[in-house]
CSV table of C-alpha atoms in Angstrom, one decimal:
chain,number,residue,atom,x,y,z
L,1,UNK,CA,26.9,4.2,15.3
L,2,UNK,CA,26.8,2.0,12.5
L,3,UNK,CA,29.6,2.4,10.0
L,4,UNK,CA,30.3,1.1,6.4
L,5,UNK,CA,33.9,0.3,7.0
L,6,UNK,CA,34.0,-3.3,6.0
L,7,UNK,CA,31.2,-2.9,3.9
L,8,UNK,CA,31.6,-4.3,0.6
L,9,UNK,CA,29.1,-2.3,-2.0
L,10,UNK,CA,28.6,-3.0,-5.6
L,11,UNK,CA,27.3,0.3,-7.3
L,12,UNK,CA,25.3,-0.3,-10.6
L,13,UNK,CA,24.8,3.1,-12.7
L,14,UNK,CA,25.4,3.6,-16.4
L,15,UNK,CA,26.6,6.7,-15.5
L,16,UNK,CA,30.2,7.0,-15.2
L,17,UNK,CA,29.8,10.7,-13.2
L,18,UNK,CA,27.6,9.0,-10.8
L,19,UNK,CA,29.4,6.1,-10.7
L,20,UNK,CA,32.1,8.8,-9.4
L,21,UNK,CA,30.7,10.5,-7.0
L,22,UNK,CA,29.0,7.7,-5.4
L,23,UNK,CA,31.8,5.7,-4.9
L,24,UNK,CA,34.0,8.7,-3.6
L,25,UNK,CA,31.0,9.4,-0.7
L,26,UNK,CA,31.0,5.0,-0.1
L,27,UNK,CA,34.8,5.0,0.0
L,28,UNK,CA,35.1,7.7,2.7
L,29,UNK,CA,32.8,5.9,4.9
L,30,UNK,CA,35.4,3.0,4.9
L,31,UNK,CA,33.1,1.0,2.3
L,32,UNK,CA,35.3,-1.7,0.0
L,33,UNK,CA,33.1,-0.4,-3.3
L,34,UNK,CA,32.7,-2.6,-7.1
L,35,UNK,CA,31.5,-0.4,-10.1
L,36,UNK,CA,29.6,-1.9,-12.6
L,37,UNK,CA,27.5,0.0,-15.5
L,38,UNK,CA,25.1,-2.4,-16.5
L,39,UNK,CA,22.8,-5.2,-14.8
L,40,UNK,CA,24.2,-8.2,-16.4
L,41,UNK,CA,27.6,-7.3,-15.2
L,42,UNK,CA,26.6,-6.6,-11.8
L,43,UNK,CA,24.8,-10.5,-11.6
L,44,UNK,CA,28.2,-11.3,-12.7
L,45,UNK,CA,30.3,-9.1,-10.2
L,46,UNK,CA,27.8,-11.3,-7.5
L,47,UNK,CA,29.0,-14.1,-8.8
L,48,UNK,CA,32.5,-13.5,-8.6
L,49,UNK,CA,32.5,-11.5,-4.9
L,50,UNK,CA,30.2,-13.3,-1.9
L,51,UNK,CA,31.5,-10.3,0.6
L,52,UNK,CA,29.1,-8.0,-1.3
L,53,UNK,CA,26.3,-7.4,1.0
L,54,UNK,CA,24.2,-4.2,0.0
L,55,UNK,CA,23.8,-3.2,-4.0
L,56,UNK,CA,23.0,0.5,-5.0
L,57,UNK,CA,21.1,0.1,-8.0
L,58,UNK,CA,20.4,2.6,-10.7
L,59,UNK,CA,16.6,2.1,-12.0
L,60,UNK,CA,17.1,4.4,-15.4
L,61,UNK,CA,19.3,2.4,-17.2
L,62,UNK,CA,19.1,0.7,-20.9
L,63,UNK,CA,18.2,-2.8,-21.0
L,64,UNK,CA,18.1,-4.5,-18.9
L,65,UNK,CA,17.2,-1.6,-16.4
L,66,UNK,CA,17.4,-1.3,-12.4
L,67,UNK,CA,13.9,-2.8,-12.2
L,68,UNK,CA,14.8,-6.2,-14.4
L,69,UNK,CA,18.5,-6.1,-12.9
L,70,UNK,CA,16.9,-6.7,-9.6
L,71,UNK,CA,14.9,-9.1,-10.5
L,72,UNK,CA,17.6,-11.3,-12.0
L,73,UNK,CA,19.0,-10.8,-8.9
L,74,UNK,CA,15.8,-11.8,-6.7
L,75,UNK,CA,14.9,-14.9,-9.3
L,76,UNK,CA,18.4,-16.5,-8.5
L,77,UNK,CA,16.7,-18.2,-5.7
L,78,UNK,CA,18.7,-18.5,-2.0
L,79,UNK,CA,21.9,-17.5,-3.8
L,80,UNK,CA,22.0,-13.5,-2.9
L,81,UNK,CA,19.1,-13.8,-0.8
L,82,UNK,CA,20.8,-11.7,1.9
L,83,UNK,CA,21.8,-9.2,-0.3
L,84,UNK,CA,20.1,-6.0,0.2
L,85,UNK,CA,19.3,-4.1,-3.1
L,86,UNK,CA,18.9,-0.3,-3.1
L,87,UNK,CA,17.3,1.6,-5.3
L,88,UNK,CA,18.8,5.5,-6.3
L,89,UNK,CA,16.1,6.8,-8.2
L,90,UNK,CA,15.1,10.0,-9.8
L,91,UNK,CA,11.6,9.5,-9.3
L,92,UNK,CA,9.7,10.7,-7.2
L,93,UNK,CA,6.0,8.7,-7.4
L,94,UNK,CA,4.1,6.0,-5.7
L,95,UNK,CA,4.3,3.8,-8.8
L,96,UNK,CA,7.7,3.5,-9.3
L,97,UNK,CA,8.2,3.4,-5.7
L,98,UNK,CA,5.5,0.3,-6.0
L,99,UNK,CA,6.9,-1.4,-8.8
L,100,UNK,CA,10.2,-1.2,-6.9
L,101,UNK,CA,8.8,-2.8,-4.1
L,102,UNK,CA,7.6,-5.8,-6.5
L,103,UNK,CA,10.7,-6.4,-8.0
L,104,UNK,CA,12.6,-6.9,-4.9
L,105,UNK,CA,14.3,-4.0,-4.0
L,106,UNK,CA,14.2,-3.1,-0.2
L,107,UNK,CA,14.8,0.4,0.0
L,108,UNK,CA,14.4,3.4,-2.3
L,109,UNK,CA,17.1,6.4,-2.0
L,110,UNK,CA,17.0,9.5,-4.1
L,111,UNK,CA,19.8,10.7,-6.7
L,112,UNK,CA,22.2,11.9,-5.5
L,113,UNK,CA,23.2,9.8,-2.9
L,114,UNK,CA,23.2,11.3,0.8
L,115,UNK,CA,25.7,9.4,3.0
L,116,UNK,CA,23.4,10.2,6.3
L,117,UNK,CA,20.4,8.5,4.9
L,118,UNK,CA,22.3,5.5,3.4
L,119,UNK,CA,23.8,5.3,6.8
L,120,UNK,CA,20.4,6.2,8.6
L,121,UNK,CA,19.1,3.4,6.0
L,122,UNK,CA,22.0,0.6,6.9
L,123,UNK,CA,21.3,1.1,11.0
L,124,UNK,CA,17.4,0.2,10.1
L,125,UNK,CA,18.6,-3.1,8.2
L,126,UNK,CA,21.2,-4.0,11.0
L,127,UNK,CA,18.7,-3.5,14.1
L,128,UNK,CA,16.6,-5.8,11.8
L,129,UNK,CA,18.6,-8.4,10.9
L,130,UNK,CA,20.2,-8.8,15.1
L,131,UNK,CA,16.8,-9.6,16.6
L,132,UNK,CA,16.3,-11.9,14.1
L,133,UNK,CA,18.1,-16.2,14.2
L,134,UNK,CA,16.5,-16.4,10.7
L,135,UNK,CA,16.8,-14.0,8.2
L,136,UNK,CA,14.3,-16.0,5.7
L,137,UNK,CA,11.5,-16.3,8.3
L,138,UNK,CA,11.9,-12.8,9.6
L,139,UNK,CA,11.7,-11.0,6.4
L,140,UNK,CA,9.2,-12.8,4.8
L,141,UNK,CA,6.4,-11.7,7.1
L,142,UNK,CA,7.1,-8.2,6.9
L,143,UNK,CA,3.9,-6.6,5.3
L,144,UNK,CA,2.9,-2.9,4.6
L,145,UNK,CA,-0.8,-2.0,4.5
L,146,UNK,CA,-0.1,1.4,2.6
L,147,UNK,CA,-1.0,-0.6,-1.0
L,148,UNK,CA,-4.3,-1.9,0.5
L,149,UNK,CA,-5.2,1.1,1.8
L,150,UNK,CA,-4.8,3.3,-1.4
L,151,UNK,CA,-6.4,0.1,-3.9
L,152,UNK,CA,-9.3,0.4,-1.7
L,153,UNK,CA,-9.4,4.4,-2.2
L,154,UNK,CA,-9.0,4.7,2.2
L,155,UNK,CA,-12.3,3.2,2.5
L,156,UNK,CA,-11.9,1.1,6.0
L,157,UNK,CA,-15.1,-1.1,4.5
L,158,UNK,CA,-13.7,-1.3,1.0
L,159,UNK,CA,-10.6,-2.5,2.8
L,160,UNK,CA,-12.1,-4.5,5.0
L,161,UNK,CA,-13.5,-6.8,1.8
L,162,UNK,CA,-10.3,-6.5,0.2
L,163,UNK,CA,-8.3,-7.7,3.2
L,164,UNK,CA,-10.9,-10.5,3.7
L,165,UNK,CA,-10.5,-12.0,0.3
L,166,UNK,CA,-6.9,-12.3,0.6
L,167,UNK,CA,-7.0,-13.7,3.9
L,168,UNK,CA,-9.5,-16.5,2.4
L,169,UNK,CA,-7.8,-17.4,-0.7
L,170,UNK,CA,-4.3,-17.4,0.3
L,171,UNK,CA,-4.9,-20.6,2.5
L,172,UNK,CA,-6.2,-22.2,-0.2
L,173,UNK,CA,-3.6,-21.2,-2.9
L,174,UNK,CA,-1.2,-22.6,-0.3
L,175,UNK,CA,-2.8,-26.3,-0.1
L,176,UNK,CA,-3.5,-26.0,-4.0
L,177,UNK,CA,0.3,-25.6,-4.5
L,178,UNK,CA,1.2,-28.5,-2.1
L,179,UNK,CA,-1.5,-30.3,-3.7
L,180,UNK,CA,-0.5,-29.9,-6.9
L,181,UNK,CA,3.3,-30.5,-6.4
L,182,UNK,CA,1.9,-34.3,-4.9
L,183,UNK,CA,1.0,-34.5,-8.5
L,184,UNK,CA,4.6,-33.4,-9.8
L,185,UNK,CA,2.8,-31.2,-11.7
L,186,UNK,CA,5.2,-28.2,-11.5
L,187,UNK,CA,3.5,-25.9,-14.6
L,188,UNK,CA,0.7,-25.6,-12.4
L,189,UNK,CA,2.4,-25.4,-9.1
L,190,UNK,CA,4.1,-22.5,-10.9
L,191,UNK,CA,0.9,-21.1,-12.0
L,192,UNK,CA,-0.9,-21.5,-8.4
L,193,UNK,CA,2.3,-19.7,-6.8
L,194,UNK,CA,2.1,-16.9,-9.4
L,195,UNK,CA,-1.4,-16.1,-8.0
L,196,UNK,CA,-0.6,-16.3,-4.6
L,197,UNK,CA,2.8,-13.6,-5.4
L,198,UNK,CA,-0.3,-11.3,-6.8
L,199,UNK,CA,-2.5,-11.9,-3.1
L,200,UNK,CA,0.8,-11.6,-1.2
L,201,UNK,CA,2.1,-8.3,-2.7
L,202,UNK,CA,-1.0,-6.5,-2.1
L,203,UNK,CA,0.1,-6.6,1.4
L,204,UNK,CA,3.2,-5.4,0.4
L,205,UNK,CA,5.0,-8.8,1.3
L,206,UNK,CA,8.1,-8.5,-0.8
L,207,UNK,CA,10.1,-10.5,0.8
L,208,UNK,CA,7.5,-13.3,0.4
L,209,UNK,CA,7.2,-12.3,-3.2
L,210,UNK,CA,10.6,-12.6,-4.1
L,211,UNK,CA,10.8,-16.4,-2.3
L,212,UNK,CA,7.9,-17.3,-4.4
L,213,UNK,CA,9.4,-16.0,-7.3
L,214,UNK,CA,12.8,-18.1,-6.3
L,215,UNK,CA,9.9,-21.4,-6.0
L,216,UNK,CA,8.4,-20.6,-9.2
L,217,UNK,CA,11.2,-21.0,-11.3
L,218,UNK,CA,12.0,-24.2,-9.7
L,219,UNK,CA,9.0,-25.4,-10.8
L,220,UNK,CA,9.4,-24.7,-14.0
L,221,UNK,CA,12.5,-26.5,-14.2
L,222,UNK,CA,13.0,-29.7,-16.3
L,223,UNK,CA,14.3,-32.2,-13.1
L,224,UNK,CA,11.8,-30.5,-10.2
L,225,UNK,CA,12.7,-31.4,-6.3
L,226,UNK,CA,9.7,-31.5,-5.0
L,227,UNK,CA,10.8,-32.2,-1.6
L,228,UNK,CA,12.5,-29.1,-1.4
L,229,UNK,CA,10.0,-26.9,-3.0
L,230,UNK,CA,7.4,-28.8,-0.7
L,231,UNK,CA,9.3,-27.4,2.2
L,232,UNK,CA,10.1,-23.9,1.0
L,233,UNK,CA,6.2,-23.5,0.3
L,234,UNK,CA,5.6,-24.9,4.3
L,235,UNK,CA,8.4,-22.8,5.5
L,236,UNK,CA,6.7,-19.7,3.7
L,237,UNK,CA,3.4,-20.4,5.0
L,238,UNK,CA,4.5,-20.8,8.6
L,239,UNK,CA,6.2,-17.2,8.3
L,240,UNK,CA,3.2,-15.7,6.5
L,241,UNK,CA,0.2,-17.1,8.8
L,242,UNK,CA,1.2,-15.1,12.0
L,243,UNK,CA,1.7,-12.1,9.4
L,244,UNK,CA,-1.9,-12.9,8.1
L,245,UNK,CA,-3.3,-12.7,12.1
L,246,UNK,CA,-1.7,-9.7,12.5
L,247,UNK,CA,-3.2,-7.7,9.4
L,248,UNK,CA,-6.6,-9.3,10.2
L,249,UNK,CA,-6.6,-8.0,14.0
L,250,UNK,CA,-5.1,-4.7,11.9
L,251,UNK,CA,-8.1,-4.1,9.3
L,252,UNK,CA,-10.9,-7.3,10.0
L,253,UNK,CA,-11.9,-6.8,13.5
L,254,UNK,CA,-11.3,-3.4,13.9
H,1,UNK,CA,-28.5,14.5,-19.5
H,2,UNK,CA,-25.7,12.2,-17.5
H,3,UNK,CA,-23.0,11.1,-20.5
H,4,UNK,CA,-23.2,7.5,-20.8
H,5,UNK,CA,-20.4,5.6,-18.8
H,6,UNK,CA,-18.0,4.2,-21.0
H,7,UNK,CA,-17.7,0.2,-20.6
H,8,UNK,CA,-15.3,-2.1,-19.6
H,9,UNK,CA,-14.5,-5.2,-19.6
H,10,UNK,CA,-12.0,-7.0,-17.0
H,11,UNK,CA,-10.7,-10.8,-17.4
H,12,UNK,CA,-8.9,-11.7,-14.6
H,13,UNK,CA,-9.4,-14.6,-12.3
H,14,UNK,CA,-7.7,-13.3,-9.2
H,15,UNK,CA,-10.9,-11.9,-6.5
H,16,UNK,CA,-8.8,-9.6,-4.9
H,17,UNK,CA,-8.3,-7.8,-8.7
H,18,UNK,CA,-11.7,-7.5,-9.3
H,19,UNK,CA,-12.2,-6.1,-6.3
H,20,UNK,CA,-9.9,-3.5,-6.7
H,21,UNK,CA,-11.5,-2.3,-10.3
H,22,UNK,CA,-14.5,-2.7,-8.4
H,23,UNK,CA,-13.6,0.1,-5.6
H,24,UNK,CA,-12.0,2.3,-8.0
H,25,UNK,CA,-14.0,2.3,-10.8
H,26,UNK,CA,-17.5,1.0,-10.8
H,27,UNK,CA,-18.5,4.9,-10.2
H,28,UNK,CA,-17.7,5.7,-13.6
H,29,UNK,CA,-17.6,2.4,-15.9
H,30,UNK,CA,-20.2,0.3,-16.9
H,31,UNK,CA,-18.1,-2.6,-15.7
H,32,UNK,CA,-18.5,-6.6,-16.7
H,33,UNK,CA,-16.1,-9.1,-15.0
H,34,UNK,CA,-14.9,-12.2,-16.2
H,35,UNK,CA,-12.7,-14.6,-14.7
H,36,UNK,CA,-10.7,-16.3,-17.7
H,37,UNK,CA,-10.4,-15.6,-21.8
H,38,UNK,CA,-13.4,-18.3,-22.8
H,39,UNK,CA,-15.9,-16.7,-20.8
H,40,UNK,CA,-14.6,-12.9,-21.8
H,41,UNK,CA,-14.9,-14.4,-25.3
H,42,UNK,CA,-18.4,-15.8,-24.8
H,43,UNK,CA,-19.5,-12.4,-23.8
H,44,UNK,CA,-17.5,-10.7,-26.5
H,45,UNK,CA,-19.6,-13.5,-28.8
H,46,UNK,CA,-22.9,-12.6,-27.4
H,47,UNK,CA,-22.8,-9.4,-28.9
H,48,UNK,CA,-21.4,-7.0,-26.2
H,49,UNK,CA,-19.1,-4.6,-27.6
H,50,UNK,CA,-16.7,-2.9,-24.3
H,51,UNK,CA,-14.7,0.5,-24.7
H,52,UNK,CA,-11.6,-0.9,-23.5
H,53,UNK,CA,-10.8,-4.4,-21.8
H,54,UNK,CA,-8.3,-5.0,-19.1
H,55,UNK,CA,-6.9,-8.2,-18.8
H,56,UNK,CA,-4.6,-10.4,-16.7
H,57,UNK,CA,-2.2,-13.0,-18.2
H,58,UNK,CA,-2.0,-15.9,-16.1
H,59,UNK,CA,-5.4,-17.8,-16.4
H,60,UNK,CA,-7.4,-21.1,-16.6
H,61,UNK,CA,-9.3,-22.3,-19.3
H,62,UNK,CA,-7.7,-19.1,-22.0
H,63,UNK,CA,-4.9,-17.4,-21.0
H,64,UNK,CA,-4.5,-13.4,-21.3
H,65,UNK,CA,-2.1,-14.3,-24.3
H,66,UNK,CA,-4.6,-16.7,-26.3
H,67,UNK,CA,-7.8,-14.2,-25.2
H,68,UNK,CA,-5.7,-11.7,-27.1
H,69,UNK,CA,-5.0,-13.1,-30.4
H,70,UNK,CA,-8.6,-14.3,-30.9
H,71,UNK,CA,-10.1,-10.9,-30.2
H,72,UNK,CA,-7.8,-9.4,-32.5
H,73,UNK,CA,-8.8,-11.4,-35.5
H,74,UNK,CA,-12.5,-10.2,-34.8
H,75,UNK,CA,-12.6,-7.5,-37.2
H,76,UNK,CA,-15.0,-5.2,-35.2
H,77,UNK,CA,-12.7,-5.4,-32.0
H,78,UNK,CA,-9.3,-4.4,-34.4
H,79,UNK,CA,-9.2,-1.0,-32.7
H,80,UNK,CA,-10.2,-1.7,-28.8
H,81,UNK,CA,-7.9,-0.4,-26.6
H,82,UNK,CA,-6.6,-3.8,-24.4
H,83,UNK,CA,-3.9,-3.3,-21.7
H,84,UNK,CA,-2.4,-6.0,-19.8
H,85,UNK,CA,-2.1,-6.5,-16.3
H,86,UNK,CA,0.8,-8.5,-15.2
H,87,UNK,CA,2.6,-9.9,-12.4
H,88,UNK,CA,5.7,-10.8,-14.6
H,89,UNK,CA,7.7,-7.8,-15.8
H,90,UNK,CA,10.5,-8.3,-18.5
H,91,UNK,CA,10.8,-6.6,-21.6
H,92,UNK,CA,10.5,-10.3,-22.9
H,93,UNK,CA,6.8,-10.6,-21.7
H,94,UNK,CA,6.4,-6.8,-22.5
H,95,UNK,CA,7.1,-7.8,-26.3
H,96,UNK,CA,5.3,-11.0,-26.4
H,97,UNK,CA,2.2,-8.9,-25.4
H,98,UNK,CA,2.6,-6.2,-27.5
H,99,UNK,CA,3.2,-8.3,-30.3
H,100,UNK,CA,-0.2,-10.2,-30.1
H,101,UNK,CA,-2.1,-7.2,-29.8
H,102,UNK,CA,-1.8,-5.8,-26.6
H,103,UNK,CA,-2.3,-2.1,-26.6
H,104,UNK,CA,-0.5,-1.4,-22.9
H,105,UNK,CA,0.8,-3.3,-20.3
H,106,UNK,CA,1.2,-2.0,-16.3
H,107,UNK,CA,3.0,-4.4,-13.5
H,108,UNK,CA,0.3,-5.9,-10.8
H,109,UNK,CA,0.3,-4.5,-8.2
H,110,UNK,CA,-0.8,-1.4,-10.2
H,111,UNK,CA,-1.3,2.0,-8.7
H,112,UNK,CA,-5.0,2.4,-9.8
H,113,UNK,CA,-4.7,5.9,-10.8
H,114,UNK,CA,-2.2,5.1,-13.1
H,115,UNK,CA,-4.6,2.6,-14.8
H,116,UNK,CA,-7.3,4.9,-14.4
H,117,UNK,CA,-4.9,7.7,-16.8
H,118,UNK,CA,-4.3,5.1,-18.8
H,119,UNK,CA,-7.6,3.8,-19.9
H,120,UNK,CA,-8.6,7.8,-20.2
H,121,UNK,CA,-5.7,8.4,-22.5
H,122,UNK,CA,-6.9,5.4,-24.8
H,123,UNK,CA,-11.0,6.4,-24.3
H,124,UNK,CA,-10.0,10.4,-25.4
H,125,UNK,CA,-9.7,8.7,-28.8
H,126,UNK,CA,-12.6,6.9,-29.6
């Protein structure tokens, strides 16, 4: 039975009820719990406290809101990459649910909070994370073909083509990348990464999504390693490849 | 008598986009595609007037930004409905686009129903 005792949760609502309630339901679960009400103060609480290991995140807050705070979050490269973000959300549709997705968050809970499915949540992460050495190459081939299937309207033909051009062109936004970072062109390596986020999150590849984002702003830096961004890009291709074989056995030859 | 299909026009370089708009909405649009700003403005220069153009950000040759400031200073496209479609969500970008011209902007990967609304709630207005 997985518990949260020990657990160190940083909550992020602008609402100081919720903030309440949500922290009295963590605390009796034996979770160590940080309030924050705003998105710039919880990058700031990360800063300051490595033990925190899961985020609650509120979506409908003021600027910046839950959607930008987890993207600050996601675009601060390895440094909270094992921090799980989770959305509590009042909506209820497919887009927001989407546009979670893209900007890093890894699970969607609804207001207000239910301890059983945080804790139902936390035993799906940990059973995740155990049969896994490497959290980075595990995660990052996790795809989800539910996007596919409804931008192709649930046409297995339609889908078919769709699939196909992804699995063509990703290849070769990989080697352009590489290519380009030979060059120490890093605008462009950028730019060529930015395309391949778009290919990669219509398989639902967040995790992939959020490394490239991590890549992309190194590239846009003003003193680029390339060696290290060389073997990020590698390391991601590597992970995504077998992924790739999988959703083409999945939708191409069936 | 069939109503004619309204037209539109997407820019974006990425196959896998055009695709999509391709699946969802080549039933009921007159579509044209174009892969960067230059050639959308070639078209645009040829004489081909769209209902609404749909538009990516990140491309070669003109970017979405650039496409968007030219066609704006074309008097006769002052009023077409453009909305963005972007992989790069921050209320920074959001402005930057709105400010040269942009009409609406939705996060890739978009739902395409909630493009679809979108375009219909700028087309109920023509």
């Amino acid at each position: 039975m997985i518990s949260l005792k020990d657990e160190t949760i940083l909550l992020v609502d602008d609402n100081i009820i919720n903030l309440m309630i949500a922290e009295r339901v963590l605390q009796s679960e034996g979770a160590r719990v940080i309030k924050v009400s705003g998105g710039m103060e919880a990058i700031d609480a990360l800063n300051q406290d490595s033990s925190i290991t899961l985020v609650l995140l509120d979506l409908e807050m003021p600027d910046p809101d839950g959607y930008t705070t987890a993207q600050l979050i996601r675009n601060s490269g390895e440094l909270f990459a094992n921090v799980e973000i989770v959305a509590l959300s009042a909506a209820e549709d497919e887009g927001s649910k989407v546009r979670a997705a893209n900007a890093g968050i890894s699970h969607f809970l609804h207001k207000p909070i239910k301890t059983a499915a945080l804790l139902a949540l936390l035993a799906q992460e940990t059973s995740t994370l155990s049969n896994s050495g490497d959290h980075f190459v595990q995660k990052s081939a996790f795809y989800n073909l539910d996007y596919i299937k409804m931008a192709s309207g649930e046409d297995p033909d339609s889908m078919k083509i769709l699939a196909n051009i992804i699995l063509e062109e990703s290849p070769v936004l990989f080697n352009e990348a590489l290519e380009s970072l030979k060059y120490g062109d890093g605008k462009n390596t950028a730019s060529i990464l930015h395309k391949l986020k778009g290919q990669l999150g219509i398989f639902s590849m967040t995790e992939a999504t959020h490394i490239i984002s991590g890549i992309e702003n190194q590239c846009i830096g003003t003193d680029i390693d390339a060696k290290i961004i060389e073997s990020q890009i590698m390391r991601l291709r590597d992970d995504v490849y077998p992924a790739f074989e999988e959703i083409k056995e999945l939708i191409v030859n069936n | 008598m069939d109503k004619k299909k309204p037209s539109l026009l997407l820019i974006d370089d990425e196959a896998a986009i055009g695709m999509i708009v391709r699946i969802q909405f080549e039933k009921d649009y007159e579509l044209t595609m174009m892969t960067n700003g230059l050639n959308g403005m070639k078209w645009i220069s040829a004489g081909n007037i769209p209902d609404i153009i749909v538009l990516d950000l990140n491309m070669p040759e003109m970017n979405g930004l650039d496409f968007l400031k030219e066609v704006r200073k074309l008097n006769y496209f002052k009023n077409t409905p453009m909305i963005v479609l972007s992989g790069e969500d921050s209320s920074a970008k959001r402005i930057e686009v709105f400010q040269n011209g942009a009409d609406d902007f939705i996060n890739k990967p978009f739902n395409p129903i909630e493009l679809r609304v979108r375009m219909e709630r700028f087309l109920k207005y023509k």
